Short mmCIF file of C-alpha atoms and ligand atoms in Angstrom, two decimals:
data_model
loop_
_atom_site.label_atom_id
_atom_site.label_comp_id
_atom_site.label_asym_id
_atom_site.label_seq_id
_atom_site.Cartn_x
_atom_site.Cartn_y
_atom_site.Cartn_z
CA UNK M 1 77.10 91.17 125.29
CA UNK M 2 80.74 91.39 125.68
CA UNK M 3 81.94 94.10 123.04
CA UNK M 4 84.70 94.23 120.09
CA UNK M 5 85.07 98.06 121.13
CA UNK M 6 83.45 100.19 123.43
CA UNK M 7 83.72 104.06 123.14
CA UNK M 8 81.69 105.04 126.35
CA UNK M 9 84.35 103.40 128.23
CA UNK M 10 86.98 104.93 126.41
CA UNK M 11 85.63 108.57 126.01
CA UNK M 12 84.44 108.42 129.25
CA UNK M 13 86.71 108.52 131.77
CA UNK M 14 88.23 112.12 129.78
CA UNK M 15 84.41 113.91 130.03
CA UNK M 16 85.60 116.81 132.24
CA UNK M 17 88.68 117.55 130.21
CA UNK M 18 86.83 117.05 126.75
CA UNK M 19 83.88 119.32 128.05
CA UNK M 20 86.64 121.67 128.58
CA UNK M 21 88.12 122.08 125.09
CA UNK M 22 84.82 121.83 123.36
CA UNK M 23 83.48 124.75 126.13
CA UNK M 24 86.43 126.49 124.58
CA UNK M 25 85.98 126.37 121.17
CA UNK M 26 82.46 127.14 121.75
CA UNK M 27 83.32 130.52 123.25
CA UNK M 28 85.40 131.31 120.71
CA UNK M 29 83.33 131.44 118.04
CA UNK M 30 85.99 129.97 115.38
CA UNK M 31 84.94 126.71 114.02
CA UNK M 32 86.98 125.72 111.09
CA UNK M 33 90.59 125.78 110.47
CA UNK M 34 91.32 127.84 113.18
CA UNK M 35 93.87 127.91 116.15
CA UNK M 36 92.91 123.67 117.46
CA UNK M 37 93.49 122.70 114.01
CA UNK M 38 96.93 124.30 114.02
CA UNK M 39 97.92 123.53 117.18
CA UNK M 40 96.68 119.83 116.45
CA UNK M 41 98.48 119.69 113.50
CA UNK M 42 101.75 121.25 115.26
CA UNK M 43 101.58 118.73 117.93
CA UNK M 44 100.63 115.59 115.88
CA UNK M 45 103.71 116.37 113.38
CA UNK M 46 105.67 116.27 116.72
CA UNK M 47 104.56 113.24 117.97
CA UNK M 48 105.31 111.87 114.72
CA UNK M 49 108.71 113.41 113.77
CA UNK M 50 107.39 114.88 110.35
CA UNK M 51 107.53 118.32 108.95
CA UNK M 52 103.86 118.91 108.68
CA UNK M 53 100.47 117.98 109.31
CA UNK M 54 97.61 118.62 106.95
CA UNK M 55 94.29 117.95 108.87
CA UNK M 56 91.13 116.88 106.44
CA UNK M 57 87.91 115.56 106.48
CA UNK M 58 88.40 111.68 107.33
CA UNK M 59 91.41 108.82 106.44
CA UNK M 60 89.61 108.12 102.87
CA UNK M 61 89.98 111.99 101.79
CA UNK M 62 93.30 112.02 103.31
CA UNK M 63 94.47 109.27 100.67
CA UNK M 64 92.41 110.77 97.79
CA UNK M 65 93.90 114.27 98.47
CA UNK M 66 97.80 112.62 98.98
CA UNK M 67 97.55 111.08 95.27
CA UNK M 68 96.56 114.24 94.17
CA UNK M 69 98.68 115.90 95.87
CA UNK M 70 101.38 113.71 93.47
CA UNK M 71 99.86 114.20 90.18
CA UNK M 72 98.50 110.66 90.02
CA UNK M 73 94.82 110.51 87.75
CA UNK M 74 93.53 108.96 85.02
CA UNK M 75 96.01 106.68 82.87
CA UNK M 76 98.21 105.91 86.38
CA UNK M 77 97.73 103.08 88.48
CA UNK M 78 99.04 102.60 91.84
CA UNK M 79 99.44 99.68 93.79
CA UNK M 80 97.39 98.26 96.94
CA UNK M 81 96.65 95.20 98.70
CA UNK M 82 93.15 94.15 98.29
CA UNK M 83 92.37 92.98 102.28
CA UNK M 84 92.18 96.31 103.90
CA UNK M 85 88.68 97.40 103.60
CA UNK M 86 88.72 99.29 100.29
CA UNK M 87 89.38 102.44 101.12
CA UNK M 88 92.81 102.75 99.28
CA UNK M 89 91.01 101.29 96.31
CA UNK M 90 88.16 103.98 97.19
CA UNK M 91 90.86 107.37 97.09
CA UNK M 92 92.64 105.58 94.06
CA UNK M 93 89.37 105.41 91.95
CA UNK M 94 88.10 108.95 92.89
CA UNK M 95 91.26 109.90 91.42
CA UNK M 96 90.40 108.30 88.61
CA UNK M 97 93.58 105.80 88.48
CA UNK M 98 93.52 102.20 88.56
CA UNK M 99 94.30 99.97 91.39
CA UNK M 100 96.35 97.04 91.02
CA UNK M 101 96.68 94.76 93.88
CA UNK M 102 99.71 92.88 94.96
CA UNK M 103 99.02 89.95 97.69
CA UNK M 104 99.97 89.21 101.14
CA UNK M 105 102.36 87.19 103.42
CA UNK M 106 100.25 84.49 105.09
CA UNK M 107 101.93 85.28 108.76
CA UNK M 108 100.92 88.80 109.20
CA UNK M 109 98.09 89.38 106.36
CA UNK M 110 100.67 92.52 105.25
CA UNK M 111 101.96 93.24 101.85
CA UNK M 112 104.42 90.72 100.59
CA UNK M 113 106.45 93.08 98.90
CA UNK M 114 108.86 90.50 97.23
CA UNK M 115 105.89 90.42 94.62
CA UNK M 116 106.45 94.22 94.07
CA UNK M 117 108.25 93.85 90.92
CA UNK M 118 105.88 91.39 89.54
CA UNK M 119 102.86 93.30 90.10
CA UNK M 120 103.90 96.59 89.05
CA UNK M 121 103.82 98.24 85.21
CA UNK M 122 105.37 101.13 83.60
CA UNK M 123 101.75 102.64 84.52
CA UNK M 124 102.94 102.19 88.22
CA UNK M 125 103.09 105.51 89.53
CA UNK M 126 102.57 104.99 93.53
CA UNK M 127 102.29 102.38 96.33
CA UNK M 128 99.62 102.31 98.94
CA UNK M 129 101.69 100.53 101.79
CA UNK M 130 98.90 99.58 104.64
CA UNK M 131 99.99 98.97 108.40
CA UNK M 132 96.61 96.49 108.81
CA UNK M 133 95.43 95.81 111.95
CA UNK M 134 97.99 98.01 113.99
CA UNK M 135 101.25 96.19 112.45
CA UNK M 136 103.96 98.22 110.58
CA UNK M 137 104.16 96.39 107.18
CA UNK M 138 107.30 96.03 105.55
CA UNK M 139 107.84 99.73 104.45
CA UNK M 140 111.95 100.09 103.97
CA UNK M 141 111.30 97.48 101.42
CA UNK M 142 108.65 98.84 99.65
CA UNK M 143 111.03 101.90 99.67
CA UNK M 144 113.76 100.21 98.09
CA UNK M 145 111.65 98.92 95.49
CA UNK M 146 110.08 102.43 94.41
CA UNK M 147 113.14 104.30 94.91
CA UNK M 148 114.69 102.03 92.28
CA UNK M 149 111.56 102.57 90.44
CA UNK M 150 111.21 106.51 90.48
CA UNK M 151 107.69 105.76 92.13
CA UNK M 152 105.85 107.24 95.31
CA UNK M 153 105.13 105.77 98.50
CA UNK M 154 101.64 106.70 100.55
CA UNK M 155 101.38 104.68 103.69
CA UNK M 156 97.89 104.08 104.96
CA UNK M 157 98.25 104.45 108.91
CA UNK M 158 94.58 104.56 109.84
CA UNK M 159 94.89 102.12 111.95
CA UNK M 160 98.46 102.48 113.10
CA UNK M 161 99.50 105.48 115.02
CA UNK M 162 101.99 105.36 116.95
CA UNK M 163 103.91 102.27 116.05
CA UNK M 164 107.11 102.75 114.99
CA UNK M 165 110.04 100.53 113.57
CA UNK M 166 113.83 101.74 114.48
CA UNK M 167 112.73 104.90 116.43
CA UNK M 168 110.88 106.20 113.85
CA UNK M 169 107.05 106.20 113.78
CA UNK M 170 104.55 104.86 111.01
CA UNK M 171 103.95 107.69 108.65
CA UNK M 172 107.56 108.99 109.30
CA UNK M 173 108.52 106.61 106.10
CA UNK M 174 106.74 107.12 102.92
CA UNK M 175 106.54 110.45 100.54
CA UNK M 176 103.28 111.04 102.58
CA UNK M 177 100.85 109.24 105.21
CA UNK M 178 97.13 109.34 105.90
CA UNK M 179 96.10 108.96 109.04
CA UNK M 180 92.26 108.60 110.21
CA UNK M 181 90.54 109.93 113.28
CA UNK M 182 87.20 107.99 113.07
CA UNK M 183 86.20 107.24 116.35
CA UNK M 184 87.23 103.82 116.75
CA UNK M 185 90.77 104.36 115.63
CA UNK M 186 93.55 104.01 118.09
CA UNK M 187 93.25 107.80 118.24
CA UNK M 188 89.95 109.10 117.53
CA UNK M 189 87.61 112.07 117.53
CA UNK M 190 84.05 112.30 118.25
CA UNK M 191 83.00 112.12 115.09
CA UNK M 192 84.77 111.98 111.62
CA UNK M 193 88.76 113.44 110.72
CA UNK M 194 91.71 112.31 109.64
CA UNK M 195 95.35 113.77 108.44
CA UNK M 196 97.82 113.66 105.69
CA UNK M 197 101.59 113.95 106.94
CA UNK M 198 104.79 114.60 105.30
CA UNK M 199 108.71 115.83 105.22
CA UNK M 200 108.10 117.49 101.55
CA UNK M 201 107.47 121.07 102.63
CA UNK M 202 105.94 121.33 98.65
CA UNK M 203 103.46 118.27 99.11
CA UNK M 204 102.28 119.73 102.32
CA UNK M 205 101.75 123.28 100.57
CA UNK M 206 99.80 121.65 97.70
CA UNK M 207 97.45 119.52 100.26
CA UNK M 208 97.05 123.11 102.35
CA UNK M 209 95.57 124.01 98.79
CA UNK M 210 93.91 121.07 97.78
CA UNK M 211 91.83 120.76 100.76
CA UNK M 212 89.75 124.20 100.67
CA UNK M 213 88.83 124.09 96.81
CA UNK M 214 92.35 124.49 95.36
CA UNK M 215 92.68 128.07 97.22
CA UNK M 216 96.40 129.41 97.04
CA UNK M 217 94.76 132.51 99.05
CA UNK M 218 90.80 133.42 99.79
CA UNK M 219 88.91 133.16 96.63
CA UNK M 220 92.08 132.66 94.59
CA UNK M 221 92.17 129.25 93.01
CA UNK M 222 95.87 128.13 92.00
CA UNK M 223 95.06 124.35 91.04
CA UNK M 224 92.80 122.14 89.83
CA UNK M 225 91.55 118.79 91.80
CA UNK M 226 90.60 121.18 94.89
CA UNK M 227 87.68 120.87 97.33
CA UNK M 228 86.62 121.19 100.39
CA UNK M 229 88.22 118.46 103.03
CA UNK M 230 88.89 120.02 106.64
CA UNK M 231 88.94 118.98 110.16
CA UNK M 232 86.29 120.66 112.04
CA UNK M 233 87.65 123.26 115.45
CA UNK M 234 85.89 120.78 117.82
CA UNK M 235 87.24 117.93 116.56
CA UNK M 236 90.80 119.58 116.55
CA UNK M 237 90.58 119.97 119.76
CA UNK M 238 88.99 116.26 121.29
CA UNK M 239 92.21 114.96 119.48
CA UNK M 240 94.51 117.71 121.36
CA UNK M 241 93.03 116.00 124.77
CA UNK M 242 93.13 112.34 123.84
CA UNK M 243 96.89 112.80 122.21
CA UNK M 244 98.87 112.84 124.98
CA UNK M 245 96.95 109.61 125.92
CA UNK M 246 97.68 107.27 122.73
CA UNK M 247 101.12 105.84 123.77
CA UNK M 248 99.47 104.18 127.17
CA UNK M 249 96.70 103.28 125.23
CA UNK M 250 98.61 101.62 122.51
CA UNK M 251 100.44 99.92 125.52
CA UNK M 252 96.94 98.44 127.07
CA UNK M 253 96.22 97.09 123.33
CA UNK M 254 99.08 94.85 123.50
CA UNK M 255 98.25 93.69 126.59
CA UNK M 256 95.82 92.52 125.35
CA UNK M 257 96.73 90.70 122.55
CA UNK M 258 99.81 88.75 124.80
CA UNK M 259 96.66 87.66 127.02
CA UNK M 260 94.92 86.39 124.17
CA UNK M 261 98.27 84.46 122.47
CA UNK M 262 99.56 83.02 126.00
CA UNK M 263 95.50 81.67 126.71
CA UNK M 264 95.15 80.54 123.32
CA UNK M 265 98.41 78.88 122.39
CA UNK M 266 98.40 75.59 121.36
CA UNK M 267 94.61 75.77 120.08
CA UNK M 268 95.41 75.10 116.40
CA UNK M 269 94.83 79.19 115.92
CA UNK M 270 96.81 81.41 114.23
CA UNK M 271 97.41 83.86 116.22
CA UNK M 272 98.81 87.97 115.86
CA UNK M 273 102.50 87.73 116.46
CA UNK M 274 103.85 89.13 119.73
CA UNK M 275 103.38 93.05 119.48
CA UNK M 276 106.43 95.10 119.93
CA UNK M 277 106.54 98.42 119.11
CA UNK M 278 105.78 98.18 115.56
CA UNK M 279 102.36 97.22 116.10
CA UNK M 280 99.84 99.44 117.87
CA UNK M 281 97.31 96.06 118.31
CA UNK M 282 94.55 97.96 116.89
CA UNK M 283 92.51 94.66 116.20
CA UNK M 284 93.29 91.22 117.25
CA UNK M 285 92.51 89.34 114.85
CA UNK M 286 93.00 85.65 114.56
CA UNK M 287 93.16 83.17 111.74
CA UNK M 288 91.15 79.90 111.54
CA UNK M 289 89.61 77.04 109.28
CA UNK M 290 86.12 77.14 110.94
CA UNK M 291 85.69 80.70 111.16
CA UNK M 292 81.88 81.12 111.06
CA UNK M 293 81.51 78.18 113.64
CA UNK M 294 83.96 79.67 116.11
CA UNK M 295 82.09 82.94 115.34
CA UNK M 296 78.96 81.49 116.24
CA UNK M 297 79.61 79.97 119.14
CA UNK M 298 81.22 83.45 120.66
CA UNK M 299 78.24 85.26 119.79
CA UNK M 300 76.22 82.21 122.06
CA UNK M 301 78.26 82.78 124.31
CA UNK M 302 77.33 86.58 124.63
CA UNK M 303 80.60 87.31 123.22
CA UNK M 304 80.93 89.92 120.36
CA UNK M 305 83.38 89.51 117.03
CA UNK M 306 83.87 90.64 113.71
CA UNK M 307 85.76 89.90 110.84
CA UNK M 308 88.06 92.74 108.64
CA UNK M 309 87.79 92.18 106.24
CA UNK M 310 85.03 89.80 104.42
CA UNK M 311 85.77 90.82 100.82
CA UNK M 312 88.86 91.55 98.98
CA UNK M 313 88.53 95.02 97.23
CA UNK M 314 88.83 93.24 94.06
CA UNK M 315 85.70 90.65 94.27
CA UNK M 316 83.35 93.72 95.52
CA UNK M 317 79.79 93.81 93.72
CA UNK M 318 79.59 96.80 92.94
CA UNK M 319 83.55 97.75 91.55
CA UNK M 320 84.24 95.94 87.98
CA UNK M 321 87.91 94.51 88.68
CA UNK M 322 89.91 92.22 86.10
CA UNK M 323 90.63 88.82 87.92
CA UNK M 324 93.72 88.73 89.56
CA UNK M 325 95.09 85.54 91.32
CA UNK M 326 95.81 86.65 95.30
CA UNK M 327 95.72 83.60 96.59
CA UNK M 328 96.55 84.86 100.51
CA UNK M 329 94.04 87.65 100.24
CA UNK M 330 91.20 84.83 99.48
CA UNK M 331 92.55 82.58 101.80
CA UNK M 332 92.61 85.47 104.79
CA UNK M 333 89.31 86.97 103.95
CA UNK M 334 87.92 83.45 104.78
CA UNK M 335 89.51 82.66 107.63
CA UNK M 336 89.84 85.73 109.49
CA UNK M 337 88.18 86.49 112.77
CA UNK M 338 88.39 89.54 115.18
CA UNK M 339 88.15 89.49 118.93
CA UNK M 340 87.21 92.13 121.06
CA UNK M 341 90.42 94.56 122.17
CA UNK M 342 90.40 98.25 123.08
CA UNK M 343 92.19 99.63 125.66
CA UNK M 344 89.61 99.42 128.46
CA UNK M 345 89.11 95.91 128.24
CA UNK M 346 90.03 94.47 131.38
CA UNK M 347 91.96 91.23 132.26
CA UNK M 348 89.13 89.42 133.61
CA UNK M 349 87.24 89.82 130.41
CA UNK M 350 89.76 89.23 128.45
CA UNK M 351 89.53 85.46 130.12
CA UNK M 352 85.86 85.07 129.24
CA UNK M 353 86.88 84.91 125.99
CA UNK M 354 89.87 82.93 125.96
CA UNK M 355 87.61 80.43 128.06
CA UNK M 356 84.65 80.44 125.72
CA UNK M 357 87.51 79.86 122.42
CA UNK M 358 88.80 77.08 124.64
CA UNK M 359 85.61 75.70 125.09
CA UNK M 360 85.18 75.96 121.25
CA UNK M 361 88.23 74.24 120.88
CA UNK M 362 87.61 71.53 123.00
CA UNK M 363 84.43 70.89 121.41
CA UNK M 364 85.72 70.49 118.30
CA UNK M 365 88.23 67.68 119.36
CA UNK M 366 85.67 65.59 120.67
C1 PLP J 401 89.42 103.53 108.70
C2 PLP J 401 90.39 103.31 107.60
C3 PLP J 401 90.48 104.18 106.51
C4 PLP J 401 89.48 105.25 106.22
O1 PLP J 401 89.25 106.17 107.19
P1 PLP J 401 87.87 106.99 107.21
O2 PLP J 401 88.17 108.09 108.16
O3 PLP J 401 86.82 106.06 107.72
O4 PLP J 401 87.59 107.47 105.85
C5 PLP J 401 91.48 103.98 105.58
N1 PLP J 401 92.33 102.95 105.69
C6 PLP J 401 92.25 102.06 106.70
C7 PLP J 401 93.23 100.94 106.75
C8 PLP J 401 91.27 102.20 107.68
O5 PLP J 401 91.21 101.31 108.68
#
């Protein structure tokens, strides 16, 4: 089976120097918040351009812990699209706020933020701005909007690092940024992390806090909403090795995804727009009417696929939502599909799949 992602491939060919660090850390007997996690956080706020990094548990804590970092709780609501896989609406409930979701633009599946002012209530105290599937969204319009507003902006860059927009890099924008490390992210550890990044040398000092139980020093509590959320001293350092890598990595993503629009042009397919440097290609994911019969006919084919995301945050089971009318989000959800992409994936396999959609395609016109 031809995969949507493949982590042997992609951990593997940095074994010796991963052995290395994790030898390291190993021998020096210091496995949480010690020297990897500073050094990881020093270099990632570099990469970035940002004042600081905060390194935490995983991408969902690293939202939860940036609203709390504002003050947002019970009686606020903050506002989200519904088509990125929940976890916004996740951190905004454990907060104890209320999501309220504002739709899409049909082209890249990325907050239409002309509906801002529609959506949003005196209750509005935030914006969760997502950069889905590896594509900045429009963030210096969501900033104009909550500037005007007096609200915050949190962008969710889990699966965006390393795009930027005008020379200035996704999670450079907004009050803060979360950032996730899970293994399958464009950078990611061997096992679970993630970040929170900022300019607001306050926010960062309250998320320093927040993340080991609310400590201002050992054993000294100075605020409520604390608990325990760190990044592990291995994992600090497999994301010091594979760092320096992301840029070329990013780069082989959008290879990618020009192979797939210039072999499947002219199929009837939406397809991701070109990626420049504002989109990181984390997923490929095309758009079409007969989703689950393309889908099936990959999978015959020995041809692996996926689809992110199959329900909108706001028709899941087991979350009580009030109806809302997002008539994009429904309309993605169903029609989405995602082909395989990492960086490994080579040319020639890229083809197989392009040939087995074409054969799809041609199918379906006779
Ligand atoms: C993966 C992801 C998260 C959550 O990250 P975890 O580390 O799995 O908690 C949040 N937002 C988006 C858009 C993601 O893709």
């Amino acid at each position: 089976m031809l995969p949507i992602n493949d982590l042997s491939r992609h951990n593997g060919p940095l074994d010796a120097e991963l052995r290395a660090a994790i030898d390291r850390v190993l021998r020096r007997g210091y496995y949480i918040l010690g020297p990897e996690n500073e050094a990881f956080e020093n270099e990632f706020a570099a990469y970035l351009g940002v004042a600081g990094t905060v390194a935490v548990g995983n991408g969902t804590d690293a939202l939860e812990l940036a609203l709390r970092a504002l003050e947002i709780g019970p009686g606020d609501q903050v506002v989200t699209v519904a088509n990125a896989g929940m976890y916004a609406s996740t951190a905004i409930r454990a907060v104890g706020a209320e999501p309220r979701y504002v739709d899409i633009e049909a082209r890249h599946m990325l907050i239409d933020a002309s509906q801002l002012e529609r959506v949003a209530t005196p209750q509005t105290k935030a914006v969760i701005v997502t950069h889905l599937y590896g594509r900045m969204a429009d963030v210096a319009a969501v900033l104009t909007f909550a500037r005007r507003r007096g609200i915050k902006v949190i962008e969710d860059c889990a699966q965006a690092h390393g795009a930027s927009r005008d020379g200035r890099r996704a999670g450079a924008w907004g009050d803060l940024a979360a950032f996730s490390f899970y293994p399958t992210k464009n950078l990611g550890a061997l096992g679970d992390g993630g970040a929170v990044v900022s300019n607001d040398a306050g926010l960062l000092a309250r998320l320093r806090s927040l993340r080991q139980y609310g400590w201002t020093s050992k054993y000294h509590v100075g605020m409520v909403g604390g608990r325990n959320s760190r990044l592990d001293e291995l994992q600090a350092a497999v994301l010091r090795v594979k760092l320096p890598y992301l840029d070329g990595w990013n780069e082989r993503r959008r290879q990618v995804v020009r192979q797939y629009r210039s072999g499947l042009a002219d199929l009837g397919w939406q397809l991701p727009a070109e990626p420049g440097d504002d989109d990181v290609a984390h997923l490929c994911v095309m758009r079409c009417a007969e989703r689950d019969a393309v889908r099936a006919a990959l999978g015959a084919a020995g041809i692996a696929s996926d689809i992110h995301y199959p329900v909108p945050d706001h028709r899941q089971a087991g979350v009580a939502t009030p109806p809302q009318a997002l008539p994009e989000t429904e309309q993605a959800a169903s029609t989405v599909l995602t082909l395989p992409c990492f960086p490994e994936l080579e040319a020639p396999e890229v083809a197989v799949v392009i040939a087995a959609l074409q054969q799809v395609a041609q199918r379906d016109q006779d």
